C-alpha positions as YAML, in Angstrom:
chain: A
units: angstrom
residues:
- id: 1
  name: UNK
  ca: [75.80, 144.73, 158.45]
- id: 2
  name: UNK
  ca: [75.21, 147.91, 156.43]
- id: 3
  name: UNK
  ca: [72.94, 149.36, 159.13]
- id: 4
  name: UNK
  ca: [75.98, 149.50, 161.42]
- id: 5
  name: UNK
  ca: [74.17, 148.42, 164.58]
- id: 6
  name: UNK
  ca: [76.45, 145.46, 165.31]
- id: 7
  name: UNK
  ca: [74.03, 142.89, 163.86]
- id: 8
  name: UNK
  ca: [72.96, 141.60, 160.47]
- id: 9
  name: UNK
  ca: [69.27, 142.12, 161.26]
- id: 10
  name: UNK
  ca: [67.11, 144.49, 159.22]
- id: 11
  name: UNK
  ca: [64.91, 147.22, 160.72]
- id: 12
  name: UNK
  ca: [61.52, 148.56, 159.68]
- id: 13
  name: UNK
  ca: [62.06, 151.89, 161.42]
- id: 14
  name: UNK
  ca: [65.06, 154.20, 161.87]
- id: 15
  name: UNK
  ca: [67.65, 153.21, 164.48]
- id: 16
  name: UNK
  ca: [70.69, 155.19, 165.55]
- id: 17
  name: UNK
  ca: [74.08, 153.87, 164.45]
- id: 18
  name: UNK
  ca: [76.09, 153.65, 167.67]
- id: 19
  name: UNK
  ca: [76.21, 156.57, 170.07]
- id: 20
  name: UNK
  ca: [78.57, 158.95, 168.25]
- id: 21
  name: UNK
  ca: [77.14, 162.41, 167.53]
- id: 22
  name: UNK
  ca: [80.05, 163.81, 165.52]
- id: 23
  name: UNK
  ca: [79.41, 162.52, 162.01]
- id: 24
  name: UNK
  ca: [80.11, 165.05, 159.26]
- id: 25
  name: UNK
  ca: [79.23, 163.29, 155.98]
- id: 26
  name: UNK
  ca: [78.09, 159.86, 154.82]
- id: 27
  name: UNK
  ca: [77.81, 157.90, 151.56]
- id: 28
  name: UNK
  ca: [75.95, 154.69, 150.80]
- id: 29
  name: UNK
  ca: [76.99, 152.08, 148.25]
- id: 30
  name: UNK
  ca: [75.21, 148.92, 147.17]
- id: 31
  name: UNK
  ca: [75.75, 147.23, 150.55]
- id: 32
  name: UNK
  ca: [78.38, 149.33, 152.31]
- id: 33
  name: UNK
  ca: [78.69, 152.69, 154.03]
- id: 34
  name: UNK
  ca: [81.45, 155.27, 154.36]
- id: 35
  name: UNK
  ca: [81.36, 158.18, 156.78]
- id: 36
  name: UNK
  ca: [83.64, 160.98, 157.92]
- id: 37
  name: UNK
  ca: [83.56, 162.37, 161.45]
- id: 38
  name: UNK
  ca: [84.06, 166.04, 162.30]
- id: 39
  name: UNK
  ca: [87.61, 165.19, 163.42]
- id: 40
  name: UNK
  ca: [88.43, 164.10, 159.84]
- id: 41
  name: UNK
  ca: [88.59, 160.36, 160.50]
- id: 42
  name: UNK
  ca: [87.18, 157.88, 157.97]
- id: 43
  name: UNK
  ca: [84.83, 155.07, 159.06]
- id: 44
  name: UNK
  ca: [83.34, 152.19, 157.03]
- id: 45
  name: UNK
  ca: [81.00, 149.24, 157.52]
- id: 46
  name: UNK
  ca: [78.89, 146.68, 155.68]
- id: 47
  name: UNK
  ca: [79.66, 144.28, 152.82]
- id: 48
  name: UNK
  ca: [83.35, 144.03, 151.91]
- id: 49
  name: UNK
  ca: [83.89, 141.23, 149.40]
- id: 50
  name: UNK
  ca: [85.81, 143.55, 147.05]
- id: 51
  name: UNK
  ca: [87.76, 145.39, 149.76]
- id: 52
  name: UNK
  ca: [85.54, 148.46, 149.38]
- id: 53
  name: UNK
  ca: [85.78, 149.21, 153.11]
- id: 54
  name: UNK
  ca: [89.51, 149.91, 152.75]
- id: 55
  name: UNK
  ca: [90.25, 147.82, 155.83]
- id: 56
  name: UNK
  ca: [93.11, 145.80, 154.34]
- id: 57
  name: UNK
  ca: [90.99, 142.65, 154.11]
- id: 58
  name: UNK
  ca: [87.65, 141.46, 152.69]
- id: 59
  name: UNK
  ca: [85.87, 140.78, 156.00]
- id: 60
  name: UNK
  ca: [82.40, 142.31, 156.35]
- id: 61
  name: UNK
  ca: [81.79, 144.70, 159.27]
- id: 62
  name: UNK
  ca: [78.44, 145.16, 161.01]
- id: 63
  name: UNK
  ca: [79.47, 148.27, 162.93]
- id: 64
  name: UNK
  ca: [81.53, 151.37, 162.04]
- id: 65
  name: UNK
  ca: [85.29, 150.91, 162.23]
- id: 66
  name: UNK
  ca: [87.93, 153.54, 161.59]
- id: 67
  name: UNK
  ca: [90.09, 153.22, 158.48]
- id: 68
  name: UNK
  ca: [93.71, 153.98, 159.34]
- id: 69
  name: UNK
  ca: [94.68, 156.93, 161.51]
- id: 70
  name: UNK
  ca: [94.50, 159.87, 159.09]
- id: 71
  name: UNK
  ca: [92.47, 162.87, 160.25]
- id: 72
  name: UNK
  ca: [92.22, 164.78, 156.99]
- id: 73
  name: UNK
  ca: [89.31, 163.08, 155.18]
- id: 74
  name: UNK
  ca: [86.61, 165.47, 154.01]
- id: 75
  name: UNK
  ca: [84.22, 163.72, 151.57]
- id: 76
  name: UNK
  ca: [83.23, 160.21, 150.50]
- id: 77
  name: UNK
  ca: [81.37, 158.44, 147.70]
- id: 78
  name: UNK
  ca: [80.31, 154.81, 147.39]
- id: 79
  name: UNK
  ca: [79.52, 152.76, 144.29]
- id: 80
  name: UNK
  ca: [78.47, 149.15, 143.90]
- id: 81
  name: UNK
  ca: [81.72, 147.59, 145.10]
- id: 82
  name: UNK
  ca: [84.10, 150.52, 145.24]
- id: 83
  name: UNK
  ca: [84.66, 153.53, 147.46]
- id: 84
  name: UNK
  ca: [86.16, 156.96, 146.89]
- id: 85
  name: UNK
  ca: [87.33, 159.56, 149.39]
- id: 86
  name: UNK
  ca: [88.77, 163.08, 149.29]
- id: 87
  name: UNK
  ca: [91.36, 164.49, 151.66]
- id: 88
  name: UNK
  ca: [91.66, 168.12, 152.72]
- id: 89
  name: UNK
  ca: [94.77, 168.50, 150.54]
- id: 90
  name: UNK
  ca: [92.61, 167.84, 147.46]
- id: 91
  name: UNK
  ca: [93.94, 164.34, 146.79]
- id: 92
  name: UNK
  ca: [91.53, 161.58, 145.70]
- id: 93
  name: UNK
  ca: [91.65, 158.00, 147.00]
- id: 94
  name: UNK
  ca: [89.86, 154.75, 146.12]
- id: 95
  name: UNK
  ca: [89.40, 151.19, 147.36]
- id: 96
  name: UNK
  ca: [87.53, 148.08, 146.25]
- id: 97
  name: UNK
  ca: [86.42, 146.59, 142.94]
- id: 98
  name: UNK
  ca: [88.21, 147.82, 139.83]
- id: 99
  name: UNK
  ca: [86.96, 145.47, 137.11]
- id: 100
  name: UNK
  ca: [86.14, 148.37, 134.78]
- id: 101
  name: UNK
  ca: [88.77, 150.83, 136.01]
- id: 102
  name: UNK
  ca: [86.38, 152.55, 138.44]
- id: 103
  name: UNK
  ca: [89.24, 153.22, 140.87]
- id: 104
  name: UNK
  ca: [90.97, 155.33, 138.23]
- id: 105
  name: UNK
  ca: [94.44, 153.96, 138.92]
- id: 106
  name: UNK
  ca: [95.15, 153.05, 135.30]
- id: 107
  name: UNK
  ca: [94.41, 149.34, 135.61]
- id: 108
  name: UNK
  ca: [91.68, 146.88, 136.49]
- id: 109
  name: UNK
  ca: [93.06, 145.22, 139.63]
- id: 110
  name: UNK
  ca: [91.15, 145.99, 142.81]
- id: 111
  name: UNK
  ca: [92.59, 146.86, 146.21]
- id: 112
  name: UNK
  ca: [91.41, 146.43, 149.80]
- id: 113
  name: UNK
  ca: [93.19, 149.57, 151.04]
- id: 114
  name: UNK
  ca: [92.69, 153.16, 149.94]
- id: 115
  name: UNK
  ca: [95.21, 154.13, 147.23]
- id: 116
  name: UNK
  ca: [95.69, 157.57, 145.73]
- id: 117
  name: UNK
  ca: [94.19, 158.15, 142.29]
- id: 118
  name: UNK
  ca: [96.83, 159.96, 140.26]
- id: 119
  name: UNK
  ca: [98.82, 162.84, 141.72]
- id: 120
  name: UNK
  ca: [96.38, 165.75, 141.34]
- id: 121
  name: UNK
  ca: [95.56, 167.72, 144.48]
- id: 122
  name: UNK
  ca: [92.74, 169.88, 143.17]
- id: 123
  name: UNK
  ca: [89.76, 167.51, 143.47]
- id: 124
  name: UNK
  ca: [86.70, 169.18, 145.01]
- id: 125
  name: UNK
  ca: [83.77, 166.72, 144.72]
- id: 126
  name: UNK
  ca: [83.42, 163.04, 143.94]
- id: 127
  name: UNK
  ca: [80.53, 160.70, 143.07]
- id: 128
  name: UNK
  ca: [80.32, 156.98, 142.33]
- id: 129
  name: UNK
  ca: [77.93, 154.91, 140.25]
- id: 130
  name: UNK
  ca: [77.74, 151.15, 139.92]
- id: 131
  name: UNK
  ca: [81.06, 150.64, 138.11]
- id: 132
  name: UNK
  ca: [82.08, 154.19, 137.30]
- id: 133
  name: UNK
  ca: [83.23, 157.36, 139.03]
- id: 134
  name: UNK
  ca: [83.02, 161.09, 138.37]
- id: 135
  name: UNK
  ca: [84.78, 164.00, 140.04]
- id: 136
  name: UNK
  ca: [84.88, 167.77, 139.91]
- id: 137
  name: UNK
  ca: [88.11, 169.74, 140.12]
- id: 138
  name: UNK
  ca: [88.53, 173.18, 141.67]
- id: 139
  name: UNK
  ca: [89.02, 174.67, 138.18]
- id: 140
  name: UNK
  ca: [85.42, 173.73, 137.28]
- id: 141
  name: UNK
  ca: [86.29, 170.77, 135.05]
- id: 142
  name: UNK
  ca: [84.61, 167.34, 135.26]
- id: 143
  name: UNK
  ca: [86.52, 164.07, 135.01]
- id: 144
  name: UNK
  ca: [85.12, 160.54, 134.77]
- id: 145
  name: UNK
  ca: [86.41, 156.96, 134.62]
- id: 146
  name: UNK
  ca: [85.31, 153.32, 134.81]
- id: 147
  name: UNK
  ca: [82.57, 151.45, 132.94]
- id: 148
  name: UNK
  ca: [81.06, 153.29, 130.00]
- id: 149
  name: UNK
  ca: [78.86, 150.76, 128.20]
- id: 150
  name: UNK
  ca: [75.86, 153.09, 128.46]
- id: 151
  name: UNK
  ca: [77.83, 156.27, 127.80]
- id: 152
  name: UNK
  ca: [77.62, 157.19, 131.49]
- id: 153
  name: UNK
  ca: [81.06, 158.84, 131.46]
- id: 154
  name: UNK
  ca: [79.89, 161.58, 129.08]
- id: 155
  name: UNK
  ca: [82.92, 161.18, 126.84]
- id: 156
  name: UNK
  ca: [80.92, 160.83, 123.62]
- id: 157
  name: UNK
  ca: [81.65, 157.13, 123.27]
- id: 158
  name: UNK
  ca: [81.12, 153.83, 125.13]
- id: 159
  name: UNK
  ca: [84.77, 153.00, 125.82]
- id: 160
  name: UNK
  ca: [85.69, 152.15, 129.42]
- id: 161
  name: UNK
  ca: [88.31, 154.45, 130.96]
- id: 162
  name: UNK
  ca: [90.84, 153.16, 133.51]
- id: 163
  name: UNK
  ca: [92.06, 156.60, 134.55]
- id: 164
  name: UNK
  ca: [90.29, 159.96, 134.92]
- id: 165
  name: UNK
  ca: [89.54, 161.68, 131.59]
- id: 166
  name: UNK
  ca: [88.20, 165.19, 131.22]
- id: 167
  name: UNK
  ca: [84.58, 165.48, 130.06]
- id: 168
  name: UNK
  ca: [84.42, 168.18, 127.39]
- id: 169
  name: UNK
  ca: [86.25, 171.45, 127.85]
- id: 170
  name: UNK
  ca: [83.84, 173.48, 130.02]
- id: 171
  name: UNK
  ca: [85.23, 175.02, 133.19]
- id: 172
  name: UNK
  ca: [82.00, 176.19, 134.81]
- id: 173
  name: UNK
  ca: [80.70, 173.00, 136.43]
- id: 174
  name: UNK
  ca: [79.64, 173.39, 140.07]
- id: 175
  name: UNK
  ca: [78.12, 170.05, 141.08]
- id: 176
  name: UNK
  ca: [78.02, 166.36, 140.16]
- id: 177
  name: UNK
  ca: [76.02, 163.23, 140.90]
- id: 178
  name: UNK
  ca: [76.02, 159.64, 139.76]
- id: 179
  name: UNK
  ca: [73.54, 156.77, 139.59]
- id: 180
  name: UNK
  ca: [73.53, 153.18, 138.42]
- id: 181
  name: UNK
  ca: [74.39, 153.81, 134.76]
- id: 182
  name: UNK
  ca: [74.35, 157.59, 134.52]
- id: 183
  name: UNK
  ca: [75.94, 160.82, 135.76]
- id: 184
  name: UNK
  ca: [74.54, 164.29, 136.15]
- id: 185
  name: UNK
  ca: [76.22, 167.67, 136.54]
- id: 186
  name: UNK
  ca: [75.27, 171.29, 137.28]
- id: 187
  name: UNK
  ca: [76.75, 174.41, 135.71]
...
């Protein structure tokens, strides 16, 4: 249902998702989608076996459904089986698979609702890879967490991290991105 058209049928050409015309930002994971509308509401759909849709269950959705009632979501990122979202107050939230600590909550137990990652309120950007996450803070520092078997966290080792750890000491980073087993950043 990742195409969000109410079916589980694939398309060979573009098709509009519903009739809404107020989408602000969107992120695609392995088989799930997250989107924020201009009114700050968070919407998810697609595969949900790890709870990555943040709906409080593990039922798949084949059309967009709102997550909770909050109206202060501003950015989203989607990994393989986990999701990340930023609020306007700079807090960072995650839901879904956490086998390698990719939710950054200090453990490896997943959740099917969005939970806050730490207490920091200065997160500016977020990106998600297969089993890892990376985020940029307003002070120009980069933080990463989750699986690190290929060194994708940039910490100089291959040790998984279950909570955000700062990458180096630079404070002039301006952008981030993440792929399957790698991350990239711009100064």
